[in-house]
C-alpha positions as CSV (number, residue, x, y, z in Angstrom):
1,M,0.0,0.0,0.0
2,K,1.9,3.0,-1.4
3,F,0.8,6.5,-2.5
4,T,2.4,7.6,-5.7
5,G,0.1,10.5,-6.5
6,T,-2.9,10.8,-8.8
7,K,-3.6,12.5,-12.2
8,D,-5.8,15.0,-10.4
9,Y,-3.4,16.0,-7.6
10,V,0.1,17.4,-8.0
11,A,2.0,15.9,-5.0
12,T,5.6,16.8,-4.5
13,D,8.2,14.1,-3.7
14,D,8.5,15.1,-0.1
15,L,4.7,15.0,0.4
16,K,4.6,11.5,-1.1
17,V,7.4,10.4,1.2
18,A,5.5,11.8,4.2
19,V,2.3,10.0,3.3
20,N,4.0,6.7,2.8
21,A,6.1,7.0,6.0
22,S,2.9,7.6,8.0
23,I,1.3,4.5,6.4
24,V,4.3,2.3,7.2
25,L,4.7,3.7,10.8
26,E,1.0,3.5,11.3
27,R,1.0,6.9,12.8
28,P,-1.4,9.8,12.1
29,L,-0.1,12.2,9.5
30,L,-0.5,15.8,10.7
31,I,-0.6,18.1,7.7
32,K,-0.1,21.9,8.1
33,G,0.0,24.6,5.5
34,E,-1.7,27.8,4.4
35,P,-5.5,27.6,3.8
36,G,-6.2,26.5,0.2
37,T,-3.0,24.5,-0.4
38,G,-4.8,21.1,-0.8
39,K,-4.5,19.6,2.7
40,T,-8.1,18.3,2.7
41,V,-8.0,17.2,-0.9
42,L,-4.9,15.2,-0.2
43,A,-6.8,12.8,2.0
44,E,-9.4,12.4,-0.8
45,E,-6.7,11.6,-3.3
46,V,-4.8,9.2,-1.0
47,A,-8.1,7.3,-0.5
48,K,-8.7,7.3,-4.3
49,A,-5.2,6.1,-5.1
50,L,-5.2,3.3,-2.5
51,G,-8.7,2.2,-3.3
52,A,-9.7,2.8,0.3
53,P,-13.0,4.2,1.7
54,L,-12.8,7.8,3.0
55,L,-14.3,8.8,6.3
56,T,-14.2,12.6,7.1
57,W,-14.7,14.2,10.5
58,H,-15.0,17.9,10.1
59,I,-14.0,19.7,13.3
60,K,-15.8,22.8,14.5
61,S,-15.1,25.1,17.5
62,T,-17.9,23.2,19.4
63,T,-16.7,19.7,18.5
64,K,-15.9,17.4,21.4
65,A,-13.6,14.3,21.2
66,Q,-16.3,12.1,22.6
67,Q,-18.4,12.8,19.4
68,G,-15.7,11.0,17.4
69,L,-16.2,7.9,19.4
70,Y,-19.9,7.8,20.1
71,E,-22.8,9.7,21.7
72,Y,-25.4,8.3,24.0
73,D,-28.9,9.9,23.7
74,A,-30.2,9.6,27.2
75,V,-32.9,12.2,26.6
76,S,-34.5,10.2,23.8
77,R,-34.4,7.0,25.8
78,L,-36.1,8.7,28.7
79,R,-38.8,10.1,26.4
80,D,-39.4,6.7,24.8
81,S,-39.6,5.0,28.1
82,Q,-42.4,7.5,29.1
83,L,-44.2,6.6,25.9
84,G,-43.8,2.9,26.4
85,D,-41.6,2.4,23.4
86,A,-40.2,-1.2,23.2
87,R,-36.8,0.0,22.0
88,V,-35.8,1.3,25.4
89,S,-34.9,-2.3,26.4
90,D,-31.9,-2.2,24.2
91,I,-29.6,0.7,25.1
92,S,-27.7,0.3,21.8
93,N,-30.7,1.9,20.0
94,Y,-29.7,5.2,21.6
95,I,-26.0,5.1,20.8
96,K,-24.8,7.0,17.8
97,R,-21.5,5.9,16.3
98,G,-18.8,8.5,15.7
99,K,-16.3,8.5,12.9
100,L,-13.6,6.7,14.9
101,W,-16.0,3.9,15.6
102,E,-16.9,3.7,11.9
103,A,-13.2,3.6,11.0
104,F,-12.3,1.0,13.6
105,T,-15.0,-1.4,12.5
106,H,-14.8,-0.9,8.7
107,D,-14.4,-4.1,6.7
108,K,-11.7,-2.4,4.6
109,R,-8.8,-0.3,5.8
110,P,-10.1,3.2,5.5
111,V,-8.6,6.7,5.3
112,L,-9.8,8.7,8.3
113,L,-9.6,12.5,7.8
114,I,-9.8,14.7,10.9
115,D,-10.2,18.0,9.2
116,E,-9.0,21.3,10.8
117,I,-8.3,20.0,14.2
118,D,-7.0,23.4,15.4
119,K,-10.6,24.8,15.3
120,A,-11.5,22.7,18.4
121,D,-10.8,23.4,22.0
122,I,-7.1,23.1,23.1
123,E,-7.9,19.9,25.1
124,F,-9.5,18.2,22.1
125,P,-6.2,16.6,20.7
126,N,-5.3,15.4,24.2
127,D,-8.7,13.7,24.6
128,L,-7.9,11.6,21.6
129,L,-4.4,10.5,22.5
130,L,-5.2,7.1,23.8
131,E,-7.7,6.2,21.2
132,L,-5.5,7.2,18.3
133,D,-2.5,5.5,19.8
134,R,-4.1,2.2,20.7
135,M,-6.9,2.3,18.1
136,E,-9.5,1.2,20.7
137,F,-12.0,2.6,23.2
138,F,-14.5,1.4,25.7
139,V,-18.3,1.9,25.5
140,Y,-19.4,2.2,29.1
141,E,-23.2,2.0,28.4
142,T,-22.9,-1.4,26.7
143,G,-19.7,-2.7,28.1
144,E,-18.2,-3.1,24.6
145,N,-14.5,-2.7,23.8
146,I,-14.2,-1.3,20.2
147,K,-10.8,-2.1,18.7
148,A,-9.6,-1.6,15.2
149,S,-9.0,-4.9,13.3
150,L,-7.6,-3.0,10.4
151,R,-5.7,0.1,11.6
152,P,-7.1,3.1,9.6
153,I,-4.8,5.6,7.8
154,V,-5.3,8.7,9.8
155,M,-4.7,12.1,8.3
156,I,-5.1,15.3,10.3
157,T,-5.2,18.8,8.9
158,S,-4.4,22.1,10.7
159,N,-4.4,25.7,9.5
160,N,-2.1,26.5,12.5
161,E,-4.8,28.7,14.2
162,K,-3.6,27.5,17.6
163,E,-0.7,25.4,18.9
164,L,-1.3,21.7,19.4
165,P,-0.1,19.9,22.6
166,D,3.4,18.4,22.6
167,A,2.1,15.0,23.7
168,F,-0.2,14.9,20.7
169,L,2.5,16.1,18.3
170,R,4.8,13.3,19.4
171,R,2.3,10.7,18.3
172,C,2.0,12.1,14.8
173,F,4.2,12.2,11.6
174,F,4.4,15.8,10.7
175,H,4.5,17.4,7.2
176,Y,4.2,21.1,6.2
177,I,2.9,21.7,2.7
178,K,4.9,24.6,1.4
179,F,3.2,27.1,-0.8
180,P,3.8,26.0,-4.5
181,D,6.4,27.8,-6.5
182,A,5.6,29.1,-10.0
183,D,6.6,25.8,-11.7
184,T,4.5,23.6,-9.4
185,M,1.6,26.1,-9.6
186,S,1.8,25.8,-13.4
187,R,1.5,22.0,-13.1
188,I,-1.5,22.4,-10.8
189,V,-3.2,24.7,-13.3
190,D,-2.5,22.2,-16.1
191,V,-4.3,19.5,-14.1
192,H,-7.4,21.7,-13.7
193,F,-7.3,23.5,-17.0
194,P,-5.5,21.2,-19.5
195,S,-6.5,23.3,-22.6
196,I,-5.7,26.7,-21.2
197,K,-3.3,29.0,-23.2
198,K,0.2,29.1,-21.8
199,R,0.5,32.8,-22.2
200,L,-2.6,33.4,-20.2
201,V,-1.3,31.2,-17.4
202,Q,2.1,33.0,-17.4
203,E,0.4,36.4,-17.1
204,A,-2.1,35.2,-14.5
205,L,0.7,33.6,-12.4
206,R,2.8,36.8,-12.6
207,I,-0.1,38.9,-11.2
208,F,-1.0,36.2,-8.7
209,F,2.5,36.1,-7.2
210,E,2.8,39.9,-7.2
211,V,-0.4,40.1,-5.3
212,R,0.9,37.6,-2.7
213,E,4.0,39.8,-2.2
214,V,2.0,42.9,-1.3
215,P,2.9,43.6,2.3
216,G,0.1,43.9,4.9
217,L,-2.4,41.5,3.3
218,K,-4.5,39.9,6.0
219,K,-5.1,36.9,3.8
220,K,-2.9,36.1,0.8
221,P,-4.6,34.5,-2.2
222,S,-4.2,30.8,-2.2
223,T,-4.1,28.0,-4.8
224,S,-7.9,27.6,-4.7
225,E,-8.4,31.3,-5.2
226,L,-6.1,31.3,-8.2
227,L,-8.1,28.4,-9.8
228,D,-11.3,30.3,-9.2
229,W,-9.8,33.4,-10.8
230,L,-8.6,31.5,-13.8
231,K,-12.1,29.9,-14.2
232,L,-13.6,33.4,-14.3
233,L,-10.9,34.7,-16.8
234,L,-11.7,31.8,-19.1
235,N,-15.5,32.4,-18.7
236,E,-15.1,36.1,-19.6
237,D,-12.6,35.4,-22.5
238,I,-9.9,37.5,-20.9
239,T,-6.7,37.6,-23.0
240,P,-3.1,37.8,-21.9
241,E,-3.0,41.3,-23.4
242,M,-5.8,42.4,-21.2
243,L,-3.9,41.2,-18.1
244,R,-0.8,43.1,-19.2
245,E,-2.8,46.3,-19.7
246,R,-1.2,49.3,-18.0
247,D,-3.9,51.9,-18.7
248,P,-5.1,53.1,-15.3
249,R,-8.4,54.0,-16.8
250,K,-9.2,50.4,-17.3
251,L,-10.0,47.7,-14.8
252,I,-6.7,46.0,-13.9
253,P,-6.5,43.1,-13.2
254,P,-9.9,41.8,-14.4
255,L,-12.1,39.9,-11.9
256,H,-9.5,40.3,-9.2
257,G,-12.2,40.0,-6.6
258,A,-11.6,36.3,-6.7
259,L,-8.1,36.9,-5.4
260,L,-8.5,39.6,-2.7
261,E,-10.7,40.5,0.2
262,E,-11.9,43.9,-0.9
263,R,-11.1,46.3,2.0
264,T,-8.0,44.5,3.1
265,G,-6.7,44.2,-0.4
266,R,-7.3,47.9,-1.2
267,A,-5.6,49.2,2.0
268,S,-2.6,46.9,1.6
269,V,-2.1,47.8,-2.1
270,R,-2.4,51.5,-1.3
271,A,0.1,51.2,1.5
272,A,2.5,49.4,-0.8
273,G,2.3,52.2,-3.3
274,V,0.8,50.2,-6.1
275,P,-0.9,52.7,-8.4
276,Q,-4.7,52.5,-8.6
277,P,-7.1,53.7,-11.3
278,P,-9.3,56.8,-10.9
279,R,-12.4,56.3,-8.8
280,S,-14.6,56.7,-11.8
281,V,-13.5,53.4,-13.2
282,I,-14.2,51.4,-10.0
283,S,-17.5,49.5,-10.4
284,Q,-19.9,50.6,-7.7
285,K,-23.4,49.7,-6.5
286,T,-25.8,52.7,-6.7
287,S,-27.2,51.8,-3.3
288,A,-23.9,52.3,-1.5
289,P,-21.2,54.9,-1.8
290,E,-18.5,52.3,-0.9
291,P,-16.9,50.7,-4.0
292,Q,-17.7,47.0,-4.4
293,V,-15.0,46.1,-6.8
294,L,-11.3,47.2,-6.4
295,A,-9.3,48.1,-9.5
296,F,-5.6,48.5,-9.4
297,R,-2.7,47.8,-11.7
298,F,0.7,46.1,-11.6
């Protein structure tokens, strides 16, 4: 069982090494990187490449570790007992299996994605230490011990919004997805838009990386935003010449709203000294004096 990449995902050599090392060591793979660099999609592509089922546990700020194991609905059981429902005699009718339970009892070795673990409470990773290490847990309500017969391939993503506990990190194989350079980004674009004109890609990438270098941006445009922008450029038949346009009276670059948060982008570009077109060429909504589309040039 070895991951060599897929036709739909450009995986660097070091990323493939990290994935295969975690599989061999049977340790969770902790993946960090900027938002939009393909961390979540990686798990989907690994599952596809290995022919394994994918189980995804999306983490929120309110998610508790127990929910990944199981949840016992005592309220529903109490209500049914008052109504004389025959199901109350079997407590298992009121136990909802979590993603870890599903992964541990799957008939095929699955890929378990724990997505954006850093969104949860700081104690969340520690609460899963034993279960992820031993791949088993105890169900107190039924007296069952749930143990994985086929150890799942666990992949955990983090946007680095908060630090993870050292004890948890020691049990993971860590990999940081570096932001793609121009050559790698060009390969990614080719995967998603195989028939796109090379000149358009070159101009779009030039603008994209220039935008990322503007100091003070609260959120730099990511790979996913570049792909969205290119899709819009193709839909509007934007040419490379239009992207190279230097006339400040024209909207430059076109459809840049897919790349930048409006107010943050405007302030940062202005602070960086990047010339902007006259206010008259900025598209506005008549109902509000604040411009809704930012126009600037490179």
